[in-house]
Coordinates of C-alpha atoms in Angstrom, one line a residue:
M1 CA -89.5 -17.0 26.8
N2 CA -86.8 -15.0 28.7
V3 CA -88.6 -12.1 30.4
K4 CA -85.5 -10.0 30.5
E5 CA -85.7 -9.8 26.7
L6 CA -89.4 -8.8 26.8
Y7 CA -90.8 -5.2 26.5
D8 CA -94.3 -3.9 27.3
A9 CA -94.0 -1.9 24.1
V10 CA -91.6 -1.2 21.2
I11 CA -92.0 2.2 19.6
V12 CA -90.9 2.5 16.0
G13 CA -90.0 6.1 15.5
G14 CA -88.3 8.7 17.7
G15 CA -90.1 11.8 16.8
P16 CA -92.4 13.8 19.1
A17 CA -95.2 11.2 19.1
G18 CA -92.8 8.4 19.9
L19 CA -90.9 10.3 22.5
T20 CA -94.1 11.4 24.2
A21 CA -95.4 7.9 24.3
A22 CA -92.1 6.6 25.7
L23 CA -92.2 9.3 28.5
Y24 CA -95.7 8.3 29.5
L25 CA -95.1 4.6 29.4
A26 CA -91.8 4.7 31.2
R27 CA -93.3 6.9 33.9
A28 CA -96.0 4.3 34.3
R29 CA -93.2 1.7 35.0
M30 CA -93.7 0.0 31.7
R31 CA -90.6 -1.3 29.9
V32 CA -90.4 0.6 26.6
L33 CA -87.9 0.6 23.7
V34 CA -87.7 3.4 21.1
L35 CA -86.2 2.6 17.7
E36 CA -85.1 5.2 15.3
K37 CA -83.3 4.7 12.0
D38 CA -82.2 8.3 11.4
R39 CA -82.1 10.9 14.1
F40 CA -84.2 11.1 17.3
G41 CA -86.5 14.0 17.1
G42 CA -88.1 13.5 13.7
Q43 CA -88.8 16.1 11.0
I44 CA -89.2 19.0 13.5
A45 CA -85.6 18.5 14.6
I46 CA -84.3 20.3 11.5
T47 CA -86.6 23.4 12.2
S48 CA -84.6 26.2 13.6
E49 CA -87.4 28.1 15.2
V50 CA -90.5 26.7 16.9
V51 CA -92.9 29.4 18.3
N52 CA -96.2 27.6 18.4
Y53 CA -95.6 24.9 21.1
P54 CA -97.7 25.8 24.1
G55 CA -95.8 26.9 27.1
V56 CA -92.6 27.4 25.2
A57 CA -92.2 30.9 23.8
Q58 CA -89.4 30.1 21.4
T59 CA -87.0 27.2 20.9
S60 CA -85.5 25.1 18.1
G61 CA -86.9 21.7 17.0
A62 CA -83.7 20.0 18.0
H63 CA -83.8 21.4 21.5
L64 CA -87.4 20.7 22.1
T65 CA -87.1 17.0 21.0
E66 CA -83.9 16.4 22.8
T67 CA -85.6 17.6 26.0
M68 CA -88.4 15.1 25.3
R69 CA -85.9 12.3 24.8
A70 CA -84.0 13.2 28.0
Q71 CA -87.2 13.3 30.0
A72 CA -88.3 9.8 28.7
E73 CA -84.8 8.5 29.4
S74 CA -84.8 9.8 32.9
F75 CA -87.8 7.6 33.7
G76 CA -86.2 4.5 32.2
A77 CA -87.2 4.5 28.5
E78 CA -84.5 2.7 26.4
F79 CA -83.3 4.0 23.0
L80 CA -81.6 2.2 20.1
A81 CA -80.5 3.6 16.7
A82 CA -81.8 0.8 14.5
E83 CA -84.0 0.4 11.4
A84 CA -87.1 -1.7 11.8
V85 CA -87.5 -4.0 8.7
G86 CA -90.5 -6.0 9.6
I87 CA -93.1 -6.9 12.2
D88 CA -94.8 -10.1 13.3
M89 CA -98.2 -9.6 14.8
D90 CA -99.0 -13.3 15.6
G91 CA -99.6 -14.3 19.2
D92 CA -99.7 -12.4 22.4
V93 CA -96.0 -11.4 22.1
K94 CA -95.2 -9.4 19.0
T95 CA -91.9 -9.1 17.2
V96 CA -90.2 -6.2 15.6
R97 CA -87.3 -7.2 13.3
T98 CA -84.5 -4.8 12.9
N99 CA -81.0 -4.6 11.4
K100 CA -79.7 -5.0 14.8
G101 CA -81.8 -8.0 15.9
D102 CA -85.3 -8.9 16.9
F103 CA -87.2 -7.3 19.8
K104 CA -90.3 -8.9 21.6
A105 CA -93.1 -6.8 23.1
F106 CA -96.8 -7.0 23.9
A107 CA -97.5 -3.9 21.9
I108 CA -96.0 -2.1 19.0
L109 CA -96.5 1.6 18.4
L110 CA -95.9 2.9 14.8
A111 CA -94.7 6.5 15.1
T112 CA -92.6 6.6 11.9
G113 CA -94.1 10.0 10.7
A114 CA -93.8 11.1 7.1
H115 CA -90.9 12.1 4.9
P116 CA -90.7 14.9 2.4
R117 CA -92.3 14.2 -0.9
R118 CA -90.0 14.7 -4.0
A119 CA -91.3 16.8 -6.8
G120 CA -90.9 13.9 -9.3
I121 CA -89.7 16.1 -12.2
A122 CA -87.1 15.3 -14.7
G123 CA -83.6 16.2 -13.5
E124 CA -84.5 16.3 -9.8
D125 CA -82.4 13.3 -8.8
E126 CA -79.4 14.4 -11.0
F127 CA -79.2 17.8 -9.4
A128 CA -80.1 17.0 -5.8
G129 CA -77.4 18.7 -3.7
R130 CA -76.2 20.7 -6.7
G131 CA -79.0 23.2 -6.8
V132 CA -82.1 21.2 -5.7
G133 CA -82.6 21.3 -2.0
Y134 CA -85.2 20.3 0.7
C135 CA -83.9 22.3 3.7
A136 CA -83.9 26.1 3.4
T137 CA -82.2 26.5 6.8
C138 CA -79.3 24.2 5.7
D139 CA -78.8 25.3 2.1
G140 CA -80.2 28.8 1.8
E141 CA -76.8 30.4 2.2
F142 CA -75.5 28.8 -1.0
F143 CA -77.9 30.9 -3.1
Q144 CA -76.7 34.4 -2.0
G145 CA -77.7 36.9 -4.8
K146 CA -79.2 34.1 -7.0
E147 CA -82.6 33.4 -8.3
V148 CA -84.5 30.8 -6.3
F149 CA -87.6 28.8 -7.1
V150 CA -89.8 27.0 -4.6
I151 CA -92.2 24.1 -5.4
G152 CA -95.2 23.8 -3.1
G153 CA -98.4 25.4 -1.9
G154 CA -98.5 24.6 1.8
F155 CA -97.2 26.2 5.0
S156 CA -93.6 25.1 4.4
A157 CA -93.5 26.5 0.9
A158 CA -94.9 29.9 2.1
E159 CA -92.7 30.1 5.2
E160 CA -89.5 28.8 3.7
G161 CA -90.0 30.9 0.6
V162 CA -90.0 34.1 2.8
F163 CA -87.0 32.8 4.7
L164 CA -85.1 32.3 1.5
T165 CA -85.3 36.0 0.7
K166 CA -82.6 36.5 3.2
Y167 CA -80.2 35.1 0.7
A168 CA -81.9 35.1 -2.7
K169 CA -82.0 37.8 -5.2
H170 CA -85.7 36.8 -5.8
V171 CA -87.9 33.9 -4.9
T172 CA -90.6 32.5 -7.2
I173 CA -93.1 30.1 -5.6
L174 CA -94.7 27.6 -7.9
V175 CA -98.2 26.5 -6.6
R176 CA -99.8 23.6 -8.3
G177 CA -103.4 24.7 -7.3
D178 CA -105.2 28.0 -7.5
D179 CA -104.1 29.1 -4.0
F180 CA -102.0 28.2 -1.0
T181 CA -103.4 25.5 1.3
C182 CA -102.0 26.9 4.5
A183 CA -103.3 29.5 7.0
P184 CA -104.0 32.9 5.5
D185 CA -101.5 34.7 7.5
A186 CA -98.6 32.5 6.2
A187 CA -99.8 32.9 2.6
A188 CA -100.2 36.7 3.0
A189 CA -96.6 37.0 4.2
A190 CA -95.4 35.3 1.0
R191 CA -97.8 37.2 -1.3
S192 CA -96.9 40.6 0.1
H193 CA -93.1 40.2 0.2
E194 CA -91.4 42.5 -2.3
K195 CA -88.9 39.8 -3.2
V196 CA -91.4 36.9 -3.7
T197 CA -93.6 36.1 -6.8
V198 CA -96.3 33.6 -6.4
L199 CA -97.4 31.7 -9.5
T200 CA -100.5 29.6 -9.0
N201 CA -101.8 26.8 -11.3
T202 CA -98.2 26.2 -12.2
Q203 CA -96.2 23.0 -12.3
A204 CA -92.5 22.4 -12.7
V205 CA -91.7 20.2 -15.6
A206 CA -88.0 19.7 -16.0
I207 CA -84.5 20.9 -14.9
E208 CA -81.5 20.8 -17.3
G209 CA -77.8 21.7 -16.9
D210 CA -74.3 20.3 -17.0
T211 CA -72.4 20.0 -13.7
M212 CA -74.8 22.5 -12.2
M213 CA -78.4 23.5 -12.9
R214 CA -78.8 25.9 -15.8
S215 CA -82.5 26.0 -16.6
L216 CA -86.0 25.3 -15.2
T217 CA -89.1 24.8 -17.3
Y218 CA -92.5 25.2 -15.7
R219 CA -96.1 25.1 -17.2
N220 CA -99.3 26.9 -16.5
T221 CA -101.8 24.1 -16.0
E222 CA -104.7 26.3 -17.2
T223 CA -103.3 27.6 -20.4
G224 CA -100.7 24.9 -21.2
E225 CA -98.1 27.7 -21.7
E226 CA -94.5 26.7 -20.8
T227 CA -91.8 29.1 -19.5
T228 CA -88.1 28.3 -19.2
Y229 CA -85.9 30.3 -16.8
H230 CA -82.3 30.3 -17.8
A231 CA -79.6 31.2 -15.3
P232 CA -77.1 33.9 -16.3
E233 CA -74.1 32.7 -18.3
G234 CA -71.8 30.6 -16.0
D235 CA -74.1 30.8 -13.1
T236 CA -76.8 28.6 -11.5
F237 CA -79.9 29.0 -9.4
G238 CA -81.8 27.2 -6.6
L239 CA -84.9 25.0 -6.5
F240 CA -86.4 24.0 -3.2
V241 CA -89.0 21.4 -2.9
F242 CA -91.7 21.6 -0.2
A243 CA -94.3 19.5 -1.8
G244 CA -95.8 17.8 1.3
Y245 CA -95.1 14.5 2.9
E246 CA -95.5 10.8 2.3
P247 CA -96.4 8.6 5.3
A248 CA -93.7 6.1 6.3
T249 CA -96.0 3.0 6.3
E250 CA -93.7 0.4 4.6
L251 CA -93.8 -1.8 7.8
V252 CA -97.6 -2.2 8.0
R253 CA -98.7 -2.1 4.3
D254 CA -99.4 -5.9 4.5
V255 CA -100.8 -5.7 8.0
L256 CA -103.3 -2.8 7.9
K257 CA -105.8 -1.2 5.5
L258 CA -104.6 2.3 4.8
D259 CA -106.7 5.3 3.7
E260 CA -106.7 6.5 0.1
R261 CA -103.6 8.6 0.7
G262 CA -101.7 5.8 2.4
Y263 CA -102.0 6.9 6.0
V264 CA -102.8 4.6 8.9
M265 CA -106.3 4.7 10.4
A266 CA -106.5 4.7 14.1
D267 CA -109.3 5.4 16.7
A268 CA -109.1 8.1 19.4
G269 CA -107.0 5.8 21.6
R270 CA -104.6 5.3 18.6
R271 CA -105.6 1.7 18.3
T272 CA -105.5 0.2 14.8
E273 CA -107.6 -2.7 13.4
A274 CA -104.7 -5.1 14.4
A275 CA -104.8 -6.0 18.1
G276 CA -101.6 -4.8 19.8
L277 CA -100.6 -2.5 17.0
F278 CA -101.1 1.2 17.7
A279 CA -100.2 4.3 15.6
A280 CA -99.4 8.0 16.5
G281 CA -98.3 11.1 14.9
D282 CA -97.9 12.1 11.2
V283 CA -98.2 8.5 10.0
C284 CA -101.9 8.7 10.9
A285 CA -104.8 10.0 8.9
K286 CA -105.6 13.4 10.6
E287 CA -106.4 16.9 9.8
L288 CA -103.5 18.8 11.4
R289 CA -99.9 17.6 11.5
Q290 CA -98.1 19.7 14.1
V291 CA -95.8 18.9 17.1
V292 CA -98.5 19.5 19.5
T293 CA -100.9 17.0 17.8
A294 CA -98.1 14.5 17.6
T295 CA -97.5 14.7 21.3
G296 CA -101.2 14.5 22.0
D297 CA -101.3 11.3 19.9
G298 CA -98.3 9.9 21.8
A299 CA -100.0 10.5 25.1
A300 CA -103.3 8.9 23.9
A301 CA -101.4 5.9 22.5
A302 CA -99.5 5.4 25.7
A303 CA -102.7 5.4 27.8
S304 CA -104.2 2.7 25.5
I305 CA -100.9 0.7 25.5
E306 CA -100.6 0.7 29.2
H307 CA -104.1 -0.9 29.6
Y308 CA -103.4 -3.4 26.7
A309 CA -100.0 -4.4 28.1
A310 CA -101.3 -4.8 31.6
A311 CA -104.0 -7.2 30.3
M312 CA -101.4 -9.2 28.4
Q313 CA -99.3 -9.4 31.6
R314 CA -102.2 -10.9 33.4
K315 CA -103.0 -13.3 30.5
T316 CA -99.5 -14.6 29.9
G317 CA -98.0 -14.3 33.4
L318 CA -95.0 -12.5 31.8
V319 CA -94.0 -9.2 33.3
P320 CA -91.3 -7.2 31.7
V321 CA -88.8 -5.7 34.1
Q322 CA -87.9 -2.1 33.7
P323 CA -84.2 -1.5 34.3
A324 CA -83.1 0.3 37.5
L325 CA -83.6 4.0 37.3
E326 CA -81.8 7.0 38.4
R327 CA -84.6 9.5 39.4
D328 CA -82.5 12.4 40.5
E329 CA -81.1 13.4 37.1
K330 CA -82.5 16.3 35.2
P331 CA -82.6 16.5 31.5
A332 CA -79.7 18.5 30.3
T333 CA -79.8 21.3 27.7
P334 CA -78.3 19.9 24.5
A335 CA -74.9 21.3 23.9
A336 CA -75.8 21.7 20.2
E337 CA -78.1 24.5 21.2
A338 CA -75.3 26.6 22.6
S339 CA -74.2 29.5 20.6
S340 CA -70.8 29.7 18.9
P341 CA -67.9 30.6 21.2
A342 CA -67.3 34.3 21.4
P343 CA -64.2 35.6 19.7
S344 CA -61.2 36.5 21.8
D345 CA -59.8 40.0 22.2
A346 CA -56.3 41.0 20.9
S347 CA -54.6 39.6 24.0
G348 CA -56.2 36.2 23.5
A349 CA -58.3 36.5 26.7
T350 CA -61.8 35.1 26.8
E351 CA -64.8 35.9 28.9
G352 CA -67.9 33.9 29.0
L353 CA -66.8 31.5 26.3
F354 CA -68.9 28.7 27.6
D355 CA -72.0 29.2 29.7
E356 CA -72.7 27.2 32.9
A357 CA -74.8 24.5 31.0
M358 CA -72.1 24.0 28.5
L359 CA -69.4 23.8 31.2
A360 CA -71.4 21.3 33.1
Q361 CA -71.7 19.0 30.0
L362 CA -68.1 19.4 29.0
Q363 CA -66.9 18.4 32.5
A364 CA -69.2 15.4 32.5
V365 CA -67.8 14.3 29.1
F366 CA -64.2 14.9 30.1
A367 CA -64.7 13.0 33.4
R368 CA -65.5 9.9 31.3
M369 CA -62.5 10.2 28.9
A370 CA -60.1 7.3 29.4
Q371 CA -57.1 9.1 27.9
P372 CA -56.1 12.7 27.2
V373 CA -56.3 14.2 23.7
I374 CA -54.1 16.8 22.1
L375 CA -55.5 19.7 20.0
E376 CA -52.8 20.6 17.5
L377 CA -53.6 24.1 16.2
H378 CA -52.7 25.2 12.6
Q379 CA -53.2 28.9 12.3
N380 CA -53.1 31.4 9.5
G381 CA -53.1 34.8 11.2
S382 CA -56.8 35.5 10.7
A383 CA -59.4 36.5 13.2
A384 CA -60.8 33.0 13.0
S385 CA -57.3 31.8 14.2
Q386 CA -57.6 33.8 17.3
E387 CA -61.1 32.4 17.8
L388 CA -60.0 28.9 17.3
A389 CA -57.1 29.3 19.7
A390 CA -59.3 30.8 22.4
Y391 CA -61.7 27.9 22.0
A392 CA -59.0 25.3 22.3
H393 CA -57.3 26.8 25.3
E394 CA -60.6 27.2 27.1
L395 CA -61.3 23.5 26.6
A396 CA -57.8 22.7 27.9
S397 CA -58.4 24.9 31.1
L398 CA -61.3 22.6 32.2
G399 CA -59.0 19.7 33.4
D400 CA -56.3 17.4 32.3
R401 CA -58.1 15.6 29.5
V402 CA -57.3 18.2 26.8
R403 CA -53.9 19.7 25.9
V404 CA -53.1 22.2 23.3
E405 CA -50.0 22.2 21.0
Q406 CA -49.0 24.5 18.2
G407 CA -48.7 22.9 14.8
D408 CA -47.3 24.4 11.6
S409 CA -48.8 27.6 10.2
S410 CA -51.5 27.1 7.6
D411 CA -52.0 28.7 4.2
E412 CA -55.6 27.5 4.0
A413 CA -58.5 29.9 4.0
A414 CA -59.5 28.7 7.4
P415 CA -57.4 27.7 10.4
F416 CA -57.7 24.1 11.5
V417 CA -57.2 21.8 14.5
R418 CA -56.1 18.2 14.4
V419 CA -57.0 15.8 17.1
L420 CA -54.1 13.7 18.4
R421 CA -54.0 10.8 20.8
A422 CA -52.3 11.1 24.1
D423 CA -49.0 9.6 22.5
G424 CA -49.0 12.3 19.8
T425 CA -50.2 10.1 16.9
D426 CA -52.8 11.4 14.6
S427 CA -56.3 10.2 15.2
G428 CA -57.5 11.1 11.7
L429 CA -60.0 13.7 13.0
A430 CA -59.6 17.4 12.1
F431 CA -61.9 20.5 11.9
H432 CA -61.3 23.3 9.4
G433 CA -62.8 26.5 10.9
V434 CA -64.2 27.0 14.4
P435 CA -66.4 24.1 15.6
G436 CA -69.2 26.2 17.1
G437 CA -72.9 26.4 16.5
H438 CA -74.5 23.0 15.7
E439 CA -71.0 21.5 15.4
F440 CA -70.1 22.1 19.0
T441 CA -71.5 18.7 20.2
S442 CA -70.1 16.7 17.3
F443 CA -66.6 18.1 18.0
V444 CA -66.8 17.2 21.7
L445 CA -68.1 13.7 20.8
G446 CA -65.1 13.4 18.5
L447 CA -62.7 14.0 21.3
Y448 CA -64.6 11.5 23.5
N449 CA -64.4 8.8 20.7
V450 CA -60.7 9.3 20.3
A451 CA -60.0 9.3 24.0
G452 CA -62.2 6.3 24.7
P453 CA -64.3 4.5 25.7
G454 CA -66.3 6.4 23.1
Q455 CA -69.9 6.0 22.0
P456 CA -71.1 2.4 22.2
L457 CA -70.9 0.3 19.1
D458 CA -72.5 -3.1 18.7
D459 CA -70.3 -6.0 17.5
A460 CA -71.7 -6.0 13.9
T461 CA -71.1 -2.2 13.5
R462 CA -67.6 -2.5 15.0
A463 CA -66.8 -5.3 12.5
R464 CA -68.1 -3.3 9.6
I465 CA -65.9 -0.4 10.6
A466 CA -62.8 -2.7 10.8
A467 CA -63.5 -4.0 7.4
V468 CA -63.2 -0.6 5.7
E469 CA -60.1 -0.7 3.7
G470 CA -57.7 2.2 3.5
P471 CA -56.0 4.6 3.4
L472 CA -59.3 6.5 2.9
D473 CA -59.8 10.2 3.2
V474 CA -63.4 11.4 4.0
K475 CA -64.2 15.1 3.9
V476 CA -67.5 16.3 5.5
L477 CA -68.6 19.7 4.3
V478 CA -70.9 21.4 6.8
S479 CA -72.6 24.7 7.7
L480 CA -72.7 25.7 11.4
S481 CA -76.4 26.6 11.0
C482 CA -77.2 23.1 9.6
T483 CA -79.2 20.9 12.0
M484 CA -78.7 17.8 9.9
C485 CA -74.9 18.0 9.6
P486 CA -73.8 16.9 13.1
E487 CA -75.1 13.3 12.7
T488 CA -73.1 12.8 9.6
V489 CA -70.0 14.4 11.2
V490 CA -70.3 12.1 14.3
A491 CA -70.7 9.1 12.1
A492 CA -67.6 9.8 10.0
Q493 CA -65.5 10.7 13.1
R494 CA -66.7 7.5 14.9
I495 CA -65.4 5.4 12.0
A496 CA -62.1 7.3 11.8
A497 CA -61.6 7.0 15.6
E498 CA -62.1 3.2 15.3
N499 CA -60.2 2.5 12.1
N500 CA -56.7 4.0 11.7
A501 CA -56.9 3.6 7.9
V502 CA -59.7 6.2 7.7
R503 CA -59.4 10.0 8.0
A504 CA -62.5 12.2 8.7
E505 CA -61.8 15.9 8.2
V506 CA -64.7 18.4 8.7
Y507 CA -64.8 21.7 6.7
D508 CA -67.0 24.7 7.5
I509 CA -68.1 25.4 4.0
A510 CA -68.2 29.2 4.7
H511 CA -64.4 29.1 4.9
S512 CA -63.8 26.5 2.1
P513 CA -65.0 28.0 -1.2
E514 CA -62.4 26.0 -3.1
L515 CA -64.1 22.8 -2.1
K516 CA -67.6 24.1 -2.9
E517 CA -66.4 24.9 -6.4
R518 CA -64.3 21.7 -6.9
Y519 CA -67.2 19.4 -6.0
N520 CA -70.1 21.6 -7.1
V521 CA -71.6 21.6 -3.6
M522 CA -74.9 23.5 -3.1
S523 CA -76.1 21.6 -0.2
V524 CA -74.9 20.3 3.1
P525 CA -74.1 17.9 4.7
C526 CA -71.9 16.8 1.8
V527 CA -69.5 13.8 2.2
V528 CA -66.6 13.6 -0.2
V529 CA -64.9 10.2 -0.4
G530 CA -61.3 10.2 -1.6
D531 CA -60.7 12.9 -4.2
G532 CA -64.3 12.9 -5.3
E533 CA -64.7 9.3 -6.3
Q534 CA -68.0 9.5 -4.3
V535 CA -69.9 12.7 -3.4
L536 CA -72.8 12.1 -1.2
F537 CA -75.5 14.6 -0.1
G538 CA -77.9 14.5 2.8
R539 CA -77.8 13.4 6.4
K540 CA -76.0 10.0 6.9
N541 CA -76.0 7.8 10.1
I542 CA -73.1 5.4 10.7
E543 CA -74.8 2.5 8.9
Q544 CA -75.6 4.5 5.8
L545 CA -72.1 5.9 5.7
L546 CA -70.6 2.4 6.1
D547 CA -72.9 1.3 3.2
A548 CA -71.3 4.0 1.1
L549 CA -67.7 3.3 2.1
A550 CA -68.1 -0.4 1.5

């Protein structure tokens, strides 16, 4: 076979376990490819605050895992956004089949993690995104002053239940068992909070409503008594599900014997019963599922894979070649972690709008832009207008790649900016509000994709984008605090930048109450196609969005 197409290891899953293994293997001069179907970083990437990772006092999940990815990449690890759909374990060289082709390797590391378990109650699917949520950080603000219920008895249910009191009038946690299963301190915080009620031995039964949730029925499993909560007339309420996780073992169910809960069994070196197949992280049977245990698994797996791959090199005479590396680059702080730009004063002057790390990243992106772009401002006289103008002019001051032009005044609730090409034609990209917080990076990537060369696309994806028929308007409703929104925004904007028949306009939901009401939106990200012919909730990558647009 062609050794240029051979890897020492293919890692399926880009969470902390997979990223750690990639770092260790790449540093050992092994050729390694990491595949991720959703977002690199895994479940922890949506956590706004991480305070129990040793050596790091406080950070976000997105920042922590992006740093891991950058470290691995700096040593030569390769990354690809692709979905693994099958594996072939026959022979010395294994195969991972994906939606973007097949990849050959001596070893495969399964680091697919686990995904949130649905409650499985009547009405859950119908009202997902319209009252039923799975991310308190992303969707909590939609329930300001409303009653909120939480399903679950673990750490997430206790912690997120307390978090939701920032918005909710009151939070009721429904625990199936006779007590919480998490650490006593977390449970005590929930039990002692004045705005939290904990109901043990209680199971949710059904949700009912019309366009929005109107009632929830739950049952005491000891007495059989059922209680129905009815929202006030014309109002709704929230239901957040934190009912544990299911291991993502679809790839290996016909390859490995799993434990009684469906988890992969692996030894201390993360070896499974199938030679050449390793497993690490939350997909494995283990007592504790935390970032630190996932990274430990990844390191242990990498050590075992290194020995296994070296033995296969000697046996087959095939030695994968790691691409040339640039060793002097340091991992950059993700722009998404920067705070929102500071408002300008009455004169429009700004001070410290972007810090040094942000400036360095912006200048690096602007240096690669093939053409200038124009930011066309549409203002409405609000304080947000001044903030948006200061933001745009500061970007323009960093070089000749960004220009600012004044557009027509706007009567919208929020000012907005359209992205025009260098010749003044509309690119189809626009942002309504001020693109700060977690949308800073996605906005800058939108400029890069319009200016060219843009983020790389494989031929198959490019062809799928070209096949989307228009004219087609896509609205992406986001919250600046949502860690799951940027991937959806980038996907929609990449399609619009490539296909002139598609528009992708992003709306900060905090400034667009009319859209929230029109489409009954109680969760972000939310993608509205056309005038509501399709309303999609949840994070979407470019392939998933193209599936919907097709």
